[in-house]
Amino acid sequence: QVQLVESGGGLVQAGGSLRLSCAASGRTFSTYTMGWFRQAPGKEREFVATINWSGGNTDYADSVKGRFTISRDNAKNTVYLQMNSLKPEDTAVYYCAANGLPYGGAVRATNRYIYWGQGTQVTVSS
């Protein structure tokens, strides 16, 4: 079993920055693809960013390219999402997720992730 706990969310003004962290339990964390997803009020959960098992390959939603950066520190069992130049439309609950496929590549599809955190709220004011 893998447990994920997000932190770092909060209220920030447009143009500001936040860094989200996802702390993972489980010996096999370092072999899993990881992802960040978000869900805004009245909308479906959407892909934000993903990173492969080693950290050497990443992918981003078009809406966050150039502003967000996903990274991981396997020695610390932690995944990060650095969010810069935040916009009001970034307001959502952000979820960390782990793909159960060892040594997998970057994955966008929500249904390819089997472990999920509880989410952390990010609110961007205009």
PDB file of C-alpha atoms in Angstrom:
ATOM      1  CA  GLN A   1       0.000   0.000   0.000  1.00  0.00           C
ATOM      2  CA  VAL A   2       1.089   3.543  -0.798  1.00  0.00           C
ATOM      3  CA  GLN A   3      -0.132   6.528   1.169  1.00  0.00           C
ATOM      4  CA  LEU A   4       0.206  10.085  -0.124  1.00  0.00           C
ATOM      5  CA  VAL A   5      -0.125  13.309   1.851  1.00  0.00           C
ATOM      6  CA  GLU A   6      -0.182  16.703   0.138  1.00  0.00           C
ATOM      7  CA  SER A   7       0.785  19.975   1.781  1.00  0.00           C
ATOM      8  CA  GLY A   8       1.665  23.538   0.850  1.00  0.00           C
ATOM      9  CA  GLY A   9      -1.660  24.810  -0.416  1.00  0.00           C
ATOM     10  CA  GLY A  10      -3.094  28.126   0.615  1.00  0.00           C
ATOM     11  CA  LEU A  11      -4.290  31.541  -0.472  1.00  0.00           C
ATOM     12  CA  VAL A  12      -2.115  33.612  -2.780  1.00  0.00           C
ATOM     13  CA  GLN A  13      -2.584  36.659  -4.976  1.00  0.00           C
ATOM     14  CA  ALA A  14      -2.429  36.412  -8.744  1.00  0.00           C
ATOM     15  CA  GLY A  15       1.169  36.412  -9.918  1.00  0.00           C
ATOM     16  CA  GLY A  16       2.398  34.785  -6.745  1.00  0.00           C
ATOM     17  CA  SER A  17       3.936  31.384  -6.117  1.00  0.00           C
ATOM     18  CA  LEU A  18       3.308  28.268  -4.079  1.00  0.00           C
ATOM     19  CA  ARG A  19       5.180  25.018  -3.695  1.00  0.00           C
ATOM     20  CA  LEU A  20       3.160  21.887  -3.082  1.00  0.00           C
ATOM     21  CA  SER A  21       4.691  18.795  -1.548  1.00  0.00           C
ATOM     22  CA  CYS A  22       3.537  15.203  -1.622  1.00  0.00           C
ATOM     23  CA  ALA A  23       5.011  12.897   0.975  1.00  0.00           C
ATOM     24  CA  ALA A  24       4.729   9.221   0.130  1.00  0.00           C
ATOM     25  CA  SER A  25       5.011   6.086   2.167  1.00  0.00           C
ATOM     26  CA  GLY A  26       6.041   2.760   0.745  1.00  0.00           C
ATOM     27  CA  ARG A  27       9.312   1.179  -0.239  1.00  0.00           C
ATOM     28  CA  THR A  28       8.409   1.158  -3.946  1.00  0.00           C
ATOM     29  CA  PHE A  29       7.727   4.899  -4.265  1.00  0.00           C
ATOM     30  CA  SER A  30      10.926   5.489  -6.200  1.00  0.00           C
ATOM     31  CA  THR A  31       9.776   3.152  -8.982  1.00  0.00           C
ATOM     32  CA  TYR A  32       6.386   4.798  -9.614  1.00  0.00           C
ATOM     33  CA  THR A  33       5.317   7.469 -12.029  1.00  0.00           C
ATOM     34  CA  MET A  34       3.831  10.381 -10.091  1.00  0.00           C
ATOM     35  CA  GLY A  35       1.334  13.015 -11.073  1.00  0.00           C
ATOM     36  CA  TRP A  36      -0.447  16.144  -9.959  1.00  0.00           C
ATOM     37  CA  PHE A  37      -4.113  16.707 -10.763  1.00  0.00           C
ATOM     38  CA  ARG A  38      -6.602  19.372  -9.806  1.00  0.00           C
ATOM     39  CA  GLN A  39     -10.330  19.813  -9.503  1.00  0.00           C
ATOM     40  CA  ALA A  40     -12.014  23.206  -9.562  1.00  0.00           C
ATOM     41  CA  PRO A  41     -15.573  23.787  -8.328  1.00  0.00           C
ATOM     42  CA  GLY A  42     -18.088  22.473 -10.838  1.00  0.00           C
ATOM     43  CA  LYS A  43     -15.425  20.853 -13.006  1.00  0.00           C
ATOM     44  CA  GLU A  44     -13.980  17.403 -13.488  1.00  0.00           C
ATOM     45  CA  ARG A  45     -10.568  16.450 -12.190  1.00  0.00           C
ATOM     46  CA  GLU A  46      -7.897  17.377 -14.721  1.00  0.00           C
ATOM     47  CA  PHE A  47      -4.280  16.541 -15.374  1.00  0.00           C
ATOM     48  CA  VAL A  48      -1.644  19.074 -14.340  1.00  0.00           C
ATOM     49  CA  ALA A  49       1.801  17.475 -14.431  1.00  0.00           C
ATOM     50  CA  THR A  50       3.542  14.116 -14.337  1.00  0.00           C
ATOM     51  CA  ILE A  51       7.046  12.802 -13.779  1.00  0.00           C
ATOM     52  CA  ASN A  52       8.506   9.402 -14.531  1.00  0.00           C
ATOM     53  CA  TRP A  53      10.066   7.090 -11.981  1.00  0.00           C
ATOM     54  CA  SER A  54      13.575   8.540 -12.199  1.00  0.00           C
ATOM     55  CA  GLY A  55      12.624  12.184 -12.656  1.00  0.00           C
ATOM     56  CA  GLY A  56      14.202  12.345 -16.089  1.00  0.00           C
ATOM     57  CA  ASN A  57      10.969  12.840 -18.011  1.00  0.00           C
ATOM     58  CA  THR A  58       8.097  15.222 -17.336  1.00  0.00           C
ATOM     59  CA  ASP A  59       4.913  16.371 -19.017  1.00  0.00           C
ATOM     60  CA  TYR A  60       2.514  19.243 -18.353  1.00  0.00           C
ATOM     61  CA  ALA A  61      -0.938  20.400 -19.239  1.00  0.00           C
ATOM     62  CA  ASP A  62      -0.876  23.229 -21.767  1.00  0.00           C
ATOM     63  CA  SER A  63      -2.506  25.545 -19.252  1.00  0.00           C
ATOM     64  CA  VAL A  64       0.458  25.341 -16.857  1.00  0.00           C
ATOM     65  CA  LYS A  65       3.450  24.966 -19.182  1.00  0.00           C
ATOM     66  CA  GLY A  66       6.135  27.496 -18.406  1.00  0.00           C
ATOM     67  CA  ARG A  67       4.639  28.264 -14.998  1.00  0.00           C
ATOM     68  CA  PHE A  68       4.615  24.979 -13.078  1.00  0.00           C
ATOM     69  CA  THR A  69       7.479  22.570 -12.454  1.00  0.00           C
ATOM     70  CA  ILE A  70       7.164  19.036 -11.149  1.00  0.00           C
ATOM     71  CA  SER A  71      10.124  17.385  -9.457  1.00  0.00           C
ATOM     72  CA  ARG A  72      10.867  14.502  -7.147  1.00  0.00           C
ATOM     73  CA  ASP A  73      13.367  13.471  -4.523  1.00  0.00           C
ATOM     74  CA  ASN A  74      13.240   9.711  -4.299  1.00  0.00           C
ATOM     75  CA  ALA A  75      15.613   9.657  -1.339  1.00  0.00           C
ATOM     76  CA  LYS A  76      13.007  11.652   0.592  1.00  0.00           C
ATOM     77  CA  ASN A  77       9.953   9.904  -0.876  1.00  0.00           C
ATOM     78  CA  THR A  78       8.617  13.288  -1.927  1.00  0.00           C
ATOM     79  CA  VAL A  79       7.188  14.877  -5.080  1.00  0.00           C
ATOM     80  CA  TYR A  80       6.909  18.624  -5.542  1.00  0.00           C
ATOM     81  CA  LEU A  81       4.921  21.021  -7.668  1.00  0.00           C
ATOM     82  CA  GLN A  82       6.404  24.489  -7.917  1.00  0.00           C
ATOM     83  CA  MET A  83       3.709  26.891  -9.096  1.00  0.00           C
ATOM     84  CA  ASN A  84       4.736  30.329 -10.330  1.00  0.00           C
ATOM     85  CA  SER A  85       2.815  33.171 -11.943  1.00  0.00           C
ATOM     86  CA  LEU A  86      -0.398  31.847 -10.478  1.00  0.00           C
ATOM     87  CA  LYS A  87      -3.698  32.817 -12.040  1.00  0.00           C
ATOM     88  CA  PRO A  88      -7.217  32.821 -10.604  1.00  0.00           C
ATOM     89  CA  GLU A  89      -8.083  29.935 -12.926  1.00  0.00           C
ATOM     90  CA  ASP A  90      -5.496  27.828 -11.078  1.00  0.00           C
ATOM     91  CA  THR A  91      -7.810  27.798  -8.067  1.00  0.00           C
ATOM     92  CA  ALA A  92      -8.640  24.180  -7.282  1.00  0.00           C
ATOM     93  CA  VAL A  93      -8.030  21.287  -4.965  1.00  0.00           C
ATOM     94  CA  TYR A  94      -4.711  19.762  -5.986  1.00  0.00           C
ATOM     95  CA  TYR A  95      -4.163  16.029  -5.710  1.00  0.00           C
ATOM     96  CA  CYS A  96      -0.993  14.002  -5.753  1.00  0.00           C
ATOM     97  CA  ALA A  97      -1.206  10.553  -7.327  1.00  0.00           C
ATOM     98  CA  ALA A  98       0.983   7.534  -7.912  1.00  0.00           C
ATOM     99  CA  ASN A  99       0.862   5.125 -10.809  1.00  0.00           C
ATOM    100  CA  GLY A 100       1.224   1.546  -9.657  1.00  0.00           C
ATOM    101  CA  LEU A 101       3.364   0.552 -12.638  1.00  0.00           C
ATOM    102  CA  PRO A 102       7.034   0.196 -11.637  1.00  0.00           C
ATOM    103  CA  TYR A 103       9.582   2.084 -13.744  1.00  0.00           C
ATOM    104  CA  GLY A 104       6.863   3.645 -15.868  1.00  0.00           C
ATOM    105  CA  GLY A 105       7.006   6.756 -17.996  1.00  0.00           C
ATOM    106  CA  ALA A 106       5.158  10.028 -17.661  1.00  0.00           C
ATOM    107  CA  VAL A 107       1.389   9.477 -17.782  1.00  0.00           C
ATOM    108  CA  ARG A 108      -1.425  11.967 -18.282  1.00  0.00           C
ATOM    109  CA  ALA A 109      -4.507   9.789 -17.922  1.00  0.00           C
ATOM    110  CA  THR A 110      -6.268   9.923 -14.582  1.00  0.00           C
ATOM    111  CA  ASN A 111      -7.293   6.286 -14.736  1.00  0.00           C
ATOM    112  CA  ARG A 112      -3.677   5.151 -14.861  1.00  0.00           C
ATOM    113  CA  TYR A 113      -3.167   6.244 -11.261  1.00  0.00           C
ATOM    114  CA  ILE A 114      -4.257   4.025  -8.418  1.00  0.00           C
ATOM    115  CA  TYR A 115      -2.973   5.829  -5.314  1.00  0.00           C
ATOM    116  CA  TRP A 116      -4.280   9.277  -4.386  1.00  0.00           C
ATOM    117  CA  GLY A 117      -3.729  11.818  -1.666  1.00  0.00           C
ATOM    118  CA  GLN A 118      -6.484  13.695   0.123  1.00  0.00           C
ATOM    119  CA  GLY A 119      -5.872  16.953  -1.728  1.00  0.00           C
ATOM    120  CA  THR A 120      -4.780  20.442  -0.750  1.00  0.00           C
ATOM    121  CA  GLN A 121      -6.668  23.645  -1.542  1.00  0.00           C
ATOM    122  CA  VAL A 122      -5.031  26.317  -3.682  1.00  0.00           C
ATOM    123  CA  THR A 123      -6.874  29.612  -3.973  1.00  0.00           C
ATOM    124  CA  VAL A 124      -5.599  32.417  -6.195  1.00  0.00           C
ATOM    125  CA  SER A 125      -7.196  35.819  -5.762  1.00  0.00           C
ATOM    126  CA  SER A 126      -7.358  38.432  -8.499  1.00  0.00           C
TER     127      SER A 126
END
